[in-house]
Amino acid sequence: MPSFDVTRSRFRLADDEVFVLAQLATGQPVPESMAPAEARLRDAGFMNGAGELSTLLLPLMQTLVNPSVIVSLEAGGRQGALHHGLLIGGDHVVCHETWPGEEEAVYRLVEPRTVVWTLADLIALRQSDAPGADKAGEQVVETTIGVLEAGLQALEKAASTPGADERQLVVEALRAAGTAEGTATRLAQLIVEVRSNWRMTAAWQGRQDGVPGVTARVVAAWDCGPLGYWLRELPAEPVAEGEVVAGSPFRLRRVAPKRIWQELTGLLPDESEIVRREAPAQP
């Protein structure tokens, strides 16, 4: 059921409910198939009987229907895939976060000056590194997508087998896939310890070779808890659909949290990179 928290400008909404709100906010008809979502919104106080949206939604909808920058985050872990993000508008910034097993996401207004901090919060970025990490030196793990998938499949199988030695099973799967001993051991440690592997994309209306078009920047990394942060350098972004195959190279590089902060900052465009679009009619 959709709901809102006036004290913190937070809204719980499912995808179909967001679609209905966007249709109403832009003066578009709501498809008959979306009638149940529209009814839920009305019952929850998001709109009145005449279909007029609550004034509480004004900042949210202004940003949802006309964002300048869209930041999307795909985060994978043992509980499955989650999708979070940030919408940066002319006057407001909206963050949306999902929860494992829940259809609804939380949409909340955030202070524009804290955008990078909000992105860091979405990936649970720590400011300090694991003990002794500064003495570890540069670390790189290289293999192929096919080998990586073999390790991930072994972890999934081990997780559903009571009493299984996850690390040993993953090491054996990596060896069987043709991985050298040292790489198999290190990669198995990362696979078992990974808290999340995430990919964050920032997109906006910009210019490419002087021609208006969508511009994007992407950063991808693994958060391996006590083993620290690892930037995914290969496959290199942007990755086109169907471009990655079993034999494609895969490379992770160990980095300090400071580097991740820098990557998040560099992900966002400055004002000169954005081509402004004409704003649609406001709700």
Tab-separated table of C-alpha atoms in Angstrom:
chain	number	residue	atom	x	y	z
A	1	MET	CA	0.000	0.000	0.000
A	2	PRO	CA	1.446	3.425	-0.907
A	3	SER	CA	2.136	5.741	2.011
A	4	PHE	CA	3.981	8.922	2.895
A	5	ASP	CA	5.844	10.504	5.795
A	6	VAL	CA	5.240	14.259	5.932
A	7	THR	CA	7.958	14.834	8.537
A	8	ARG	CA	10.750	13.680	6.220
A	9	SER	CA	9.208	14.096	2.749
A	10	ARG	CA	9.290	10.349	2.142
A	11	PHE	CA	6.972	8.308	-0.065
A	12	ARG	CA	6.586	4.522	-0.413
A	13	LEU	CA	5.561	3.686	-3.972
A	14	ALA	CA	5.508	0.701	-6.310
A	15	ASP	CA	6.524	1.096	-9.966
A	16	ASP	CA	2.948	1.085	-11.269
A	17	GLU	CA	1.997	3.780	-8.755
A	18	VAL	CA	4.897	5.964	-9.865
A	19	PHE	CA	3.720	5.524	-13.454
A	20	VAL	CA	0.193	6.631	-12.559
A	21	LEU	CA	1.466	9.698	-10.702
A	22	ALA	CA	3.642	10.664	-13.658
A	23	GLN	CA	0.674	10.321	-16.038
A	24	LEU	CA	-1.488	12.539	-13.841
A	25	ALA	CA	1.287	15.058	-13.259
A	26	THR	CA	1.792	15.534	-16.992
A	27	GLY	CA	-1.902	15.553	-17.877
A	28	GLN	CA	-1.841	12.156	-19.588
A	29	PRO	CA	-4.642	9.582	-19.304
A	30	VAL	CA	-4.181	6.658	-16.933
A	31	PRO	CA	-4.541	3.312	-18.766
A	32	GLU	CA	-7.395	1.130	-17.626
A	33	SER	CA	-4.898	-1.571	-16.618
A	34	MET	CA	-3.514	0.851	-14.019
A	35	ALA	CA	-6.884	1.444	-12.346
A	36	PRO	CA	-5.967	-0.644	-9.245
A	37	ALA	CA	-2.808	1.442	-8.708
A	38	GLU	CA	-4.799	4.654	-9.131
A	39	ALA	CA	-7.327	3.429	-6.563
A	40	ARG	CA	-4.571	2.637	-4.061
A	41	LEU	CA	-3.141	6.132	-4.473
A	42	ARG	CA	-6.540	7.702	-3.941
A	43	ASP	CA	-7.222	5.606	-0.849
A	44	ALA	CA	-3.822	6.546	0.600
A	45	GLY	CA	-4.446	10.284	0.164
A	46	PHE	CA	-2.066	10.948	-2.723
A	47	MET	CA	-4.948	12.359	-4.772
A	48	ASN	CA	-8.557	13.343	-4.351
A	49	GLY	CA	-11.677	12.002	-6.033
A	50	ALA	CA	-11.233	14.406	-8.950
A	51	GLY	CA	-7.765	13.026	-9.689
A	52	GLU	CA	-5.920	16.100	-8.381
A	53	LEU	CA	-2.572	15.301	-6.781
A	54	SER	CA	-1.744	16.310	-3.224
A	55	THR	CA	0.444	19.410	-2.927
A	56	LEU	CA	2.841	17.280	-0.868
A	57	LEU	CA	3.834	15.593	-4.139
A	58	LEU	CA	4.797	18.775	-5.981
A	59	PRO	CA	8.609	18.702	-5.405
A	60	LEU	CA	8.704	14.947	-5.992
A	61	MET	CA	6.756	15.036	-9.240
A	62	GLN	CA	8.549	18.093	-10.600
A	63	THR	CA	11.776	16.128	-10.300
A	64	LEU	CA	10.442	12.772	-11.488
A	65	VAL	CA	8.946	14.114	-14.712
A	66	ASN	CA	11.768	16.486	-15.619
A	67	PRO	CA	15.142	15.391	-14.196
A	68	SER	CA	18.368	16.949	-15.433
A	69	VAL	CA	20.493	13.990	-14.341
A	70	ILE	CA	19.429	10.396	-13.693
A	71	VAL	CA	21.698	8.214	-11.574
A	72	SER	CA	20.822	4.510	-11.511
A	73	LEU	CA	22.412	1.907	-9.261
A	74	GLU	CA	22.258	-1.851	-9.831
A	75	ALA	CA	23.485	-3.695	-6.746
A	76	GLY	CA	23.754	-7.466	-6.557
A	77	GLY	CA	24.318	-9.597	-3.484
A	78	ARG	CA	23.205	-12.750	-1.721
A	79	GLN	CA	19.661	-11.390	-1.417
A	80	GLY	CA	19.367	-10.786	-5.134
A	81	ALA	CA	19.455	-7.618	-7.213
A	82	LEU	CA	18.369	-4.230	-5.937
A	83	HIS	CA	17.841	-1.027	-7.889
A	84	HIS	CA	18.371	2.369	-6.309
A	85	GLY	CA	18.944	5.781	-7.789
A	86	LEU	CA	18.953	9.545	-7.724
A	87	LEU	CA	17.030	12.085	-9.796
A	88	ILE	CA	18.518	15.560	-9.945
A	89	GLY	CA	16.128	18.310	-11.015
A	90	GLY	CA	16.329	22.056	-11.315
A	91	ASP	CA	15.275	22.718	-7.710
A	92	HIS	CA	15.131	19.355	-5.967
A	93	VAL	CA	16.911	16.012	-5.691
A	94	VAL	CA	15.007	12.759	-5.184
A	95	CYS	CA	16.602	9.552	-3.953
A	96	HIS	CA	14.836	6.211	-4.332
A	97	GLU	CA	15.791	2.988	-2.564
A	98	THR	CA	14.446	-0.543	-2.788
A	99	TRP	CA	14.420	-3.267	-0.134
A	100	PRO	CA	15.012	-7.028	-0.572
A	101	GLY	CA	11.746	-8.811	-1.218
A	102	GLU	CA	9.644	-5.633	-1.307
A	103	GLU	CA	7.815	-4.283	-4.370
A	104	GLU	CA	7.678	-0.723	-3.076
A	105	ALA	CA	10.592	1.718	-3.047
A	106	VAL	CA	11.134	4.690	-0.773
A	107	TYR	CA	11.349	8.041	-2.535
A	108	ARG	CA	12.734	10.920	-0.479
A	109	LEU	CA	13.892	14.468	-1.027
A	110	VAL	CA	17.551	15.100	-0.228
A	111	GLU	CA	19.568	18.276	0.112
A	112	PRO	CA	21.206	19.041	-3.287
A	113	ARG	CA	24.543	19.849	-1.633
A	114	THR	CA	24.733	16.292	-0.285
A	115	VAL	CA	24.374	14.453	-3.593
A	116	VAL	CA	27.766	12.718	-3.457
A	117	TRP	CA	27.202	11.768	0.176
A	118	THR	CA	23.809	10.321	-0.782
A	119	LEU	CA	25.384	8.246	-3.553
A	120	ALA	CA	27.967	6.999	-1.081
A	121	ASP	CA	25.199	6.065	1.336
A	122	LEU	CA	23.423	4.044	-1.380
A	123	ILE	CA	26.468	1.765	-1.652
A	124	ALA	CA	27.215	1.864	2.108
A	125	LEU	CA	30.635	3.355	1.382
A	126	ARG	CA	32.966	3.445	4.349
A	127	GLN	CA	35.399	6.339	4.744
A	128	SER	CA	38.111	4.193	6.285
A	129	ASP	CA	39.728	1.103	4.826
A	130	ALA	CA	40.199	-2.355	6.274
A	131	PRO	CA	43.075	-2.656	8.778
A	132	GLY	CA	46.417	-3.085	7.053
A	133	ALA	CA	45.027	-2.378	3.606
A	134	ASP	CA	47.404	0.542	3.066
A	135	LYS	CA	50.325	-1.905	3.365
A	136	ALA	CA	48.930	-4.447	0.948
A	137	GLY	CA	50.170	-2.640	-2.145
A	138	GLU	CA	48.494	-2.804	-5.519
A	139	GLN	CA	46.406	-5.907	-6.061
A	140	VAL	CA	44.825	-7.007	-9.317
A	141	VAL	CA	42.803	-10.125	-10.052
A	142	GLU	CA	42.329	-11.101	-13.705
A	143	THR	CA	40.355	-13.934	-15.255
A	144	THR	CA	37.459	-14.354	-17.703
A	145	ILE	CA	33.716	-13.922	-17.418
A	146	GLY	CA	33.231	-17.657	-17.848
A	147	VAL	CA	35.516	-18.454	-14.919
A	148	LEU	CA	33.831	-15.820	-12.766
A	149	GLU	CA	30.393	-17.248	-13.514
A	150	ALA	CA	31.611	-20.717	-12.556
A	151	GLY	CA	32.686	-19.350	-9.185
A	152	LEU	CA	29.411	-17.509	-8.618
A	153	GLN	CA	27.384	-20.580	-9.511
A	154	ALA	CA	29.436	-22.628	-7.050
A	155	LEU	CA	28.735	-20.069	-4.315
A	156	GLU	CA	25.013	-20.201	-5.045
A	157	LYS	CA	25.055	-23.985	-4.827
A	158	ALA	CA	27.083	-23.925	-1.596
A	159	ALA	CA	24.734	-21.392	-0.006
A	160	SER	CA	21.820	-23.804	-0.447
A	161	THR	CA	23.789	-26.782	0.918
A	162	PRO	CA	23.816	-26.958	4.745
A	163	GLY	CA	27.310	-27.323	6.180
A	164	ALA	CA	29.058	-26.730	2.843
A	165	ASP	CA	32.504	-25.116	2.822
A	166	GLU	CA	31.741	-22.202	0.525
A	167	ARG	CA	35.309	-21.123	-0.083
A	168	GLN	CA	36.534	-24.626	-0.871
A	169	LEU	CA	33.695	-25.300	-3.294
A	170	VAL	CA	34.306	-22.002	-5.086
A	171	VAL	CA	38.051	-22.679	-5.314
A	172	GLU	CA	37.388	-26.115	-6.809
A	173	ALA	CA	34.969	-24.642	-9.361
A	174	LEU	CA	37.500	-22.004	-10.385
A	175	ARG	CA	40.237	-24.604	-10.746
A	176	ALA	CA	37.951	-26.790	-12.842
A	177	ALA	CA	37.282	-23.800	-15.088
A	178	GLY	CA	41.007	-23.586	-15.798
A	179	THR	CA	42.123	-20.929	-13.317
A	180	ALA	CA	45.667	-20.869	-11.971
A	181	GLU	CA	46.052	-21.781	-8.300
A	182	GLY	CA	46.941	-18.318	-7.019
A	183	THR	CA	44.145	-16.611	-8.917
A	184	ALA	CA	41.627	-19.273	-7.897
A	185	THR	CA	42.439	-18.797	-4.217
A	186	ARG	CA	42.272	-15.003	-4.316
A	187	LEU	CA	39.170	-14.784	-6.490
A	188	ALA	CA	37.406	-17.347	-4.300
A	189	GLN	CA	38.086	-15.165	-1.263
A	190	LEU	CA	36.544	-12.156	-3.010
A	191	ILE	CA	33.499	-14.095	-4.226
A	192	VAL	CA	32.767	-15.477	-0.772
A	193	GLU	CA	33.289	-12.144	1.015
A	194	VAL	CA	31.487	-9.885	-1.481
A	195	ARG	CA	28.759	-7.823	0.151
A	196	SER	CA	27.651	-6.268	-3.101
A	197	ASN	CA	28.810	-5.869	-6.656
A	198	TRP	CA	27.379	-2.680	-8.021
A	199	ARG	CA	27.231	-0.615	-11.171
A	200	MET	CA	26.307	3.064	-11.024
A	201	THR	CA	25.371	5.045	-14.141
A	202	ALA	CA	24.815	8.787	-14.452
A	203	ALA	CA	22.987	9.932	-17.612
A	204	TRP	CA	21.953	13.370	-18.846
A	205	GLN	CA	21.074	15.252	-21.994
A	206	GLY	CA	24.410	16.502	-23.305
A	207	ARG	CA	26.382	16.664	-26.525
A	208	GLN	CA	28.477	14.133	-28.379
A	209	ASP	CA	30.741	15.611	-31.045
A	210	GLY	CA	28.616	18.741	-30.908
A	211	VAL	CA	25.362	16.875	-31.500
A	212	PRO	CA	22.725	16.796	-28.707
A	213	GLY	CA	22.229	13.350	-27.235
A	214	VAL	CA	22.265	11.307	-24.060
A	215	THR	CA	25.636	11.253	-22.327
A	216	ALA	CA	26.554	8.797	-19.585
A	217	ARG	CA	29.361	7.857	-17.251
A	218	VAL	CA	29.602	4.552	-15.401
A	219	VAL	CA	31.561	3.131	-12.489
A	220	ALA	CA	31.413	-0.466	-11.254
A	221	ALA	CA	32.947	-2.038	-8.152
A	222	TRP	CA	32.844	-4.867	-5.641
A	223	ASP	CA	32.483	-4.250	-1.918
A	224	CYS	CA	34.202	-7.256	-0.351
A	225	GLY	CA	33.864	-6.248	3.289
A	226	PRO	CA	37.093	-7.083	5.141
A	227	LEU	CA	38.891	-7.484	1.799
A	228	GLY	CA	38.047	-3.911	0.810
A	229	TYR	CA	36.876	-2.275	-2.399
A	230	TRP	CA	37.725	-3.484	-5.882
A	231	LEU	CA	37.040	-1.435	-9.016
A	232	ARG	CA	35.868	-3.480	-11.985
A	233	GLU	CA	38.105	-2.374	-14.839
A	234	LEU	CA	37.091	-5.067	-17.310
A	235	PRO	CA	34.704	-5.455	-19.012
A	236	ALA	CA	35.189	-1.758	-19.667
A	237	GLU	CA	32.115	0.449	-19.456
A	238	PRO	CA	29.875	1.142	-21.195
A	239	VAL	CA	29.066	-2.511	-21.868
A	240	ALA	CA	26.655	-3.060	-24.741
A	241	GLU	CA	24.069	-5.850	-24.566
A	242	GLY	CA	25.499	-9.099	-25.910
A	243	GLU	CA	29.038	-7.723	-25.931
A	244	VAL	CA	30.249	-9.784	-22.972
A	245	VAL	CA	30.773	-13.519	-23.547
A	246	ALA	CA	32.368	-16.323	-21.546
A	247	GLY	CA	35.804	-15.579	-22.947
A	248	SER	CA	35.657	-11.836	-22.238
A	249	PRO	CA	38.355	-10.610	-19.829
A	250	PHE	CA	37.414	-9.724	-16.267
A	251	ARG	CA	39.641	-7.601	-14.034
A	252	LEU	CA	39.302	-6.231	-10.517
A	253	ARG	CA	41.717	-3.733	-8.958
A	254	ARG	CA	41.964	-3.159	-5.205
A	255	VAL	CA	41.448	0.514	-4.326
A	256	ALA	CA	41.139	2.608	-1.185
A	257	PRO	CA	37.734	4.094	-0.221
A	258	LYS	CA	39.076	7.522	-1.208
A	259	ARG	CA	39.240	6.328	-4.823
A	260	ILE	CA	35.582	5.288	-4.737
A	261	TRP	CA	34.630	8.720	-3.392
A	262	GLN	CA	36.558	10.278	-6.285
A	263	GLU	CA	34.808	8.027	-8.796
A	264	LEU	CA	31.386	9.015	-7.446
A	265	THR	CA	32.291	12.695	-7.653
A	266	GLY	CA	33.579	12.309	-11.210
A	267	LEU	CA	30.427	10.459	-12.227
A	268	LEU	CA	28.305	13.610	-12.075
A	269	PRO	CA	28.341	16.236	-14.839
A	270	ASP	CA	29.009	19.892	-14.227
A	271	GLU	CA	26.533	22.529	-15.369
A	272	SER	CA	28.334	23.140	-18.678
A	273	GLU	CA	27.827	19.512	-19.758
A	274	ILE	CA	24.036	19.549	-19.477
A	275	VAL	CA	21.741	20.623	-22.315
A	276	ARG	CA	18.544	21.852	-20.682
A	277	ARG	CA	15.200	20.635	-21.962
A	278	GLU	CA	11.995	22.617	-21.914
A	279	ALA	CA	10.100	21.725	-18.751
A	280	PRO	CA	6.653	20.124	-19.212
A	281	ALA	CA	3.555	21.545	-17.595
A	282	GLN	CA	3.727	21.264	-13.815
A	283	PRO	CA	1.137	19.386	-11.769
